[in-house]
Amino acid sequence: MRCFEVKDLLEEHIFGEVDETRAEEIDSHISVCPDCSSEYNALKDSIYRIEVDYKGINIPDKLDKISIDVKNPGTKVFSLKKLGLIAACFMVVFSISAFTPIFAAIQENVSDIIKYFALGDKGIVKSIENGFGQTIEKSSVDSDVKFTVHNLVADANRTEILFSIEYEGEEEFDGISLPFSGMELKNQFGSKVKSSSFGYSMRGAENRLTGRYSTDPLGLFDKWVTLGFDEISLTKLDSRKVDFDLKQGTRRNLNMDIPVESSLVKGIVLKDIVLGEDTIAMDYNIQMNSEEYGGLRPRLVLWTEDGNKAFMEYSELHTNEESNVDRARDVFDLKGSNIENVKMGVEYYDIVKTIKGDWHVTFRPNMSRARNQTIKVDINKSFEISGHEFKIREACFTPSQTQVYVEKVGYHHGMVQLMDMGIMSNNEFLHRNTSDSGGMNTTIYKFDPVEDFSDIRFVIRGVEVMDDIDEEILLDKVEGSGEWNVQLNGFNTKMKYTVLGDNGLEVAFEHEDENLRGINGAYILTDDGERLFCSDIDFPAPYGHNLNRNRKTVLKFRDLDLKGDIIKLHVTAVSEYKDVSIEIPIK
Amino acid sequence: MDSLVKKAKKGSKKAFMLLVDNMKGQMYKTALVQLGNEQDALDAVQETLIKAFVNINSLRDNRFFKTWVIRILMNECHNIQKYNNKVRPMERELMESAECDSFEHESCIEMNCILDRLDSIYRDVVDLRYNQHLKLAEISQILDIPVGTVKSRLNTAHKLLKKEYRQKEA
């Protein structure tokens, strides 16, 4: 048998699906052919690993309880179209929950809200499960819209109000949306509840929206609070294909208009498409007609070979208050899809109807239980990274969250960022929720609540440090473009320059070492001794993330005098990822 | 197996449940790999079993019961996925706070494995072959693709996984 014939049958052979005669031939071939033999072993390894992974999947007990008994076979319970999957899932959850203590303890209406929000933030679920949530279940109805506040989680670290909005009218639409600062929380004096950080996030479709309103902890004088809003919009999500040939590769300055049919969007302009090894980055400008519904901005989408949406790895949005034009950059992972079969489209929202009214619910926050479980710890321990001092000031432990206040002592110039850090509780890392600014130079890191207080430590494993350097690179006979290898602060980089127009220069540094994050500054030293700093730096995206890909920083210089023979380029700062090992016990 | 299917066709829930009892675990794993979270996976299995029982008389050849059920399961998973894609993601832009952290992609929370990193066309064949232990012809039937394509996708999947495993170990 020939090698290619053997290789073609290897997989089936491992499964015993090849007839006896050929199986013997394959075996004897493998015993004498090193190439096929190594492929055979590699395949066996791969299959073994896959099977191990599958064996490792934990089968939940709930699976045993699954039955085909449908209580009311005639209802819309299993009609996915009308009621929406949320309702169907909720019903299914409820019928299984008869045997599950956890879900049964949580209000029916609340379980579907936390199902969606809890994944990144288990503190809310834990709070409610342990009895620190407060059931409100009060509604306000106006013009076919019903606003219900279901539950309140309030403690010394934060306030979370779980709500839902339902529309019972006749229109055809897919979703409900609130304008930007649409929701307000006021106290009994009619004043807005004081907070440096607040917002709401919603999840839903069709006629029901569930959400949570988050804010800083309530104040001592917030005895009664009212959550309300006065406008909602019914929205419709639409999409259309964009006729664009991706095969042609990276293109910049396209300035291609993308038409959409939406009253919300004034225009979308496609600027750059950058093809990576397995990714596509799309830079585009968006101009909305109304600032109020910024959350409904259109998005470019990509469809891979199998008809699924490409996974969006990273997305960045720069809002420009002066010009009203937002710049968006979306980076997609194509995961091996053939570029020829990737299609582009745009998704956008349109407003079907705007409804004004008055919806508000007033309730009394009872935080006494949570208050008894609050632990505040003064720490005031300092540590130093690359000559810059940090101090962990304090920590606050509540049933819904753990917060740690970290201060930058002295003026840091943004030189050190804590990257890979967290709280260890009894040798397990707590999941990080988010971080907030706690005033000048102070960052509040927020994590899931602690369950075991026996051994809590703040751990830092990696930081990003900006190093001041001044390394000179001499470029001679600059014309057209050129490329060569350069060392920056000990890192190997590939430098490529391109002359732009009459007096511009683009210099790109490609760095493979994932510890070199980017080049932060550079100037060109003229013959007169003047320093011409670069006008533009394009950092590798996603900046700050630790991806195993080639990273490239692009610097642009303008107004140069390129007539001379030699250009003296000085790189003044680079960002590096550094491993550190800092552990500070908290309790 | 044949007699159980016959009884199920006559309306016996008990017979049906016996038939699927051994399949539930693998079905759950398939759904979990597709959908990434326990609840959706359980929903998918439940929905599939109900649909299968209600429509069992549309199964022409009793010998193909398993592949028939798996086909329903794959469709169910795709429906749920399509619906999940339609639901608007958390509107982070509405959070007026100073620093926002990155939002982790909500996939493969239960599985600590690399299958998640594969594109769905490869993940499907890997799952049907090494989890459901189906023959190439059966996989070809379920996914509506020629056997040659099944083989080549498996091949590519192994290559991709090899790369991922190497990176993971690095």
Short mmCIF file of C-alpha atoms in Angstrom, two decimals, chain A residues 8-9 11-12 15 17 42-43 46-47 49-51 53-55 57-60 62-70 78 80 84-86 89 92-93 95-96 103 115-117 119 174-177 179-181 196-206 209 212 214 235 237 294-297 299 304-306 308-309 311 317 334-337 349 431-437 443 545 548, chain B residues 13 16-17 21 24-26 28-30 32-33 37-40 42-43 45-47 49-51 53 76 78-81 83-106 109-123 126-131 133-136 151 154-155 157-163 165 167-170:
data_model
loop_
_atom_site.label_atom_id
_atom_site.label_comp_id
_atom_site.label_asym_id
_atom_site.label_seq_id
_atom_site.Cartn_x
_atom_site.Cartn_y
_atom_site.Cartn_z
CA ASP A 8 -6.42 8.11 4.22
CA LEU A 9 -7.54 5.09 6.21
CA GLU A 11 -8.57 7.22 11.29
CA GLU A 12 -10.98 4.45 10.36
CA PHE A 15 -11.72 2.77 15.03
CA GLU A 17 -13.74 0.11 10.68
CA ALA A 42 -0.12 11.59 16.47
CA LEU A 43 -3.65 10.68 15.47
CA SER A 46 -5.23 13.45 19.38
CA ILE A 47 -8.17 11.08 19.65
CA ARG A 49 -6.98 13.72 24.24
CA ILE A 50 -10.39 14.42 22.81
CA GLU A 51 -11.85 11.45 24.62
CA ASP A 53 -11.76 15.97 27.45
CA TYR A 54 -15.17 14.47 26.91
CA LYS A 55 -14.82 12.16 29.89
CA ILE A 57 -17.32 16.82 31.32
CA ASN A 58 -19.40 16.75 34.42
CA ILE A 59 -22.94 15.50 33.85
CA PRO A 60 -25.27 17.49 36.07
CA LYS A 62 -30.56 17.55 36.60
CA LEU A 63 -30.08 15.46 33.50
CA ASP A 64 -31.53 12.44 35.23
CA LYS A 65 -34.67 14.34 36.01
CA ILE A 66 -35.39 15.23 32.42
CA SER A 67 -38.64 13.72 31.34
CA ILE A 68 -40.97 14.02 28.43
CA ASP A 69 -43.92 14.78 30.62
CA VAL A 70 -45.36 18.02 29.44
CA PHE A 78 -42.46 24.96 23.66
CA LEU A 80 -40.04 29.16 20.46
CA GLY A 84 -39.36 33.85 23.00
CA LEU A 85 -36.70 31.52 24.24
CA ILE A 86 -36.44 33.36 27.54
CA CYS A 89 -36.15 28.41 29.18
CA VAL A 92 -38.16 24.51 31.60
CA VAL A 93 -35.97 25.75 34.42
CA SER A 95 -40.17 22.41 35.92
CA ILE A 96 -36.70 21.02 36.58
CA PHE A 103 -33.42 27.75 41.77
CA LYS A 115 -29.17 33.58 34.33
CA TYR A 116 -27.86 36.12 31.85
CA PHE A 117 -26.01 38.49 34.11
CA LEU A 119 -21.97 34.57 34.40
CA ASP A 174 -37.80 42.88 18.10
CA GLY A 175 -36.58 44.74 21.11
CA ILE A 176 -37.00 47.51 23.61
CA SER A 177 -34.46 50.20 24.28
CA PRO A 179 -32.23 56.29 25.90
CA PHE A 180 -28.76 56.86 27.30
CA SER A 181 -29.37 58.21 30.75
CA SER A 196 -19.82 58.21 40.79
CA SER A 197 -20.66 55.13 38.81
CA PHE A 198 -24.05 53.99 37.65
CA GLY A 199 -25.64 52.46 34.66
CA TYR A 200 -28.01 49.84 33.49
CA SER A 201 -27.69 46.85 31.23
CA MET A 202 -30.49 44.95 29.67
CA ARG A 203 -31.02 41.72 27.93
CA GLY A 204 -34.05 40.50 26.11
CA ALA A 205 -35.95 40.26 22.94
CA GLU A 206 -39.45 40.58 21.61
CA LEU A 209 -36.69 43.14 28.54
CA ARG A 212 -30.27 45.41 36.14
CA SER A 214 -26.27 49.24 39.05
CA THR A 235 -36.71 48.70 17.98
CA LEU A 237 -33.01 44.70 14.17
CA GLY A 294 -25.91 55.24 21.28
CA GLY A 295 -26.25 51.68 22.47
CA LEU A 296 -28.06 50.89 19.25
CA ARG A 297 -25.17 51.65 16.96
CA ARG A 299 -22.12 46.95 13.56
CA THR A 304 -17.84 32.52 7.84
CA GLU A 305 -18.04 29.53 5.55
CA ASP A 306 -20.62 27.62 7.56
CA ASN A 308 -22.18 31.43 11.35
CA LYS A 309 -21.08 34.82 12.52
CA PHE A 311 -16.31 35.54 16.55
CA LEU A 317 -15.24 52.59 19.98
CA LEU A 334 -11.88 33.75 11.24
CA LYS A 335 -10.68 30.46 12.80
CA GLY A 336 -9.39 29.00 9.61
CA SER A 337 -12.26 29.96 7.35
CA TYR A 349 -31.40 48.97 14.49
CA HIS A 431 -13.35 36.02 39.58
CA ARG A 432 -12.78 39.66 38.72
CA ASN A 433 -15.87 41.69 37.90
CA THR A 434 -14.57 45.09 36.91
CA SER A 435 -12.54 48.03 38.11
CA ASP A 436 -13.49 51.58 38.81
CA SER A 437 -11.83 54.84 39.51
CA THR A 443 -8.40 52.15 41.44
CA HIS A 545 -4.04 41.85 25.80
CA ASN A 548 0.12 34.94 20.84
CA LYS B 13 -43.29 6.79 27.26
CA PHE B 16 -39.02 5.75 24.84
CA MET B 17 -37.25 6.70 28.06
CA ASP B 21 -31.55 6.52 28.80
CA LYS B 24 -28.78 11.31 27.47
CA GLY B 25 -25.22 11.70 28.70
CA GLN B 26 -23.70 11.91 25.25
CA TYR B 28 -25.82 16.53 26.93
CA LYS B 29 -22.13 16.62 26.04
CA THR B 30 -22.92 17.36 22.41
CA LEU B 32 -22.73 21.54 25.87
CA VAL B 33 -20.00 21.69 23.27
CA ASN B 37 -23.35 26.47 29.13
CA GLU B 38 -25.14 23.93 31.29
CA GLN B 39 -28.58 25.47 31.22
CA ASP B 40 -28.84 25.83 27.46
CA LEU B 42 -30.12 20.88 29.40
CA ASP B 43 -32.82 22.82 27.60
CA VAL B 45 -31.69 17.90 25.47
CA GLN B 46 -35.13 18.29 27.02
CA GLU B 47 -36.54 19.92 23.90
CA LEU B 49 -36.43 14.39 23.69
CA ILE B 50 -39.88 15.87 23.67
CA LYS B 51 -39.76 16.59 19.94
CA PHE B 53 -41.19 11.43 21.26
CA GLU B 76 -32.23 22.24 18.32
CA HIS B 78 -28.57 25.56 16.10
CA ASN B 79 -31.94 27.10 16.84
CA ILE B 80 -30.85 28.06 20.32
CA GLN B 81 -27.59 29.45 19.00
CA TYR B 83 -31.66 32.88 19.04
CA ASN B 84 -28.79 33.65 21.38
CA ASN B 85 -27.06 35.58 18.63
CA LYS B 86 -30.16 37.65 18.12
CA VAL B 87 -30.37 38.75 21.71
CA ARG B 88 -28.53 42.01 22.14
CA PRO B 89 -25.35 41.77 24.18
CA MET B 90 -25.03 43.65 27.41
CA GLU B 91 -24.91 47.31 26.62
CA ARG B 92 -21.62 48.17 28.16
CA GLU B 93 -21.59 51.60 26.59
CA LEU B 94 -24.39 52.55 28.93
CA MET B 95 -22.32 51.97 32.03
CA GLU B 96 -21.05 55.37 33.01
CA SER B 97 -18.04 54.38 35.01
CA ALA B 98 -14.44 55.37 34.68
CA GLU B 99 -12.80 52.11 33.77
CA CYS B 100 -14.49 49.09 32.33
CA ASP B 101 -12.85 45.71 32.21
CA SER B 102 -12.97 43.34 29.29
CA PHE B 103 -15.92 41.07 29.04
CA GLU B 104 -15.04 37.41 28.77
CA HIS B 105 -16.62 35.50 25.95
CA GLU B 106 -19.28 33.31 27.37
CA ILE B 109 -17.37 27.45 30.95
CA GLU B 110 -18.02 23.86 31.93
CA MET B 111 -15.47 22.29 29.67
CA ASN B 112 -11.90 23.05 30.39
CA CYS B 113 -10.84 21.94 26.97
CA ILE B 114 -9.80 23.16 23.62
CA LEU B 115 -12.69 21.92 21.53
CA ASP B 116 -14.26 25.28 22.08
CA ARG B 117 -11.58 26.90 19.95
CA LEU B 118 -12.56 24.99 16.85
CA ASP B 119 -14.83 26.37 14.22
CA SER B 120 -18.27 24.77 14.42
CA ILE B 121 -17.92 22.68 11.25
CA TYR B 122 -14.93 20.89 12.79
CA ARG B 123 -16.42 20.73 16.21
CA VAL B 126 -15.31 15.74 16.18
CA ASP B 127 -18.29 15.53 18.50
CA LEU B 128 -20.28 13.10 16.37
CA ARG B 129 -17.27 10.88 15.88
CA TYR B 130 -15.59 10.80 19.30
CA ASN B 131 -18.49 11.55 21.58
CA HIS B 133 -19.14 7.30 18.25
CA LEU B 134 -20.94 7.37 14.95
CA LYS B 135 -19.71 5.90 11.70
CA LEU B 136 -18.60 8.20 8.93
CA LYS B 151 -13.11 12.64 6.50
CA LEU B 154 -11.87 15.28 10.77
CA ASN B 155 -8.40 15.42 9.35
CA ALA B 157 -9.76 19.15 12.99
CA HIS B 158 -6.94 16.96 14.25
CA LYS B 159 -4.41 19.29 12.70
CA LEU B 160 -6.02 22.33 14.29
CA LEU B 161 -6.26 20.63 17.66
CA LYS B 162 -2.62 19.67 17.48
CA LYS B 163 -1.74 23.34 17.07
CA TYR B 165 -2.65 21.70 22.29
CA GLN B 167 0.07 26.37 22.26
CA LYS B 168 -1.69 25.41 25.46
CA GLU B 169 1.33 23.55 26.68
CA ALA B 170 3.68 26.38 25.77
#
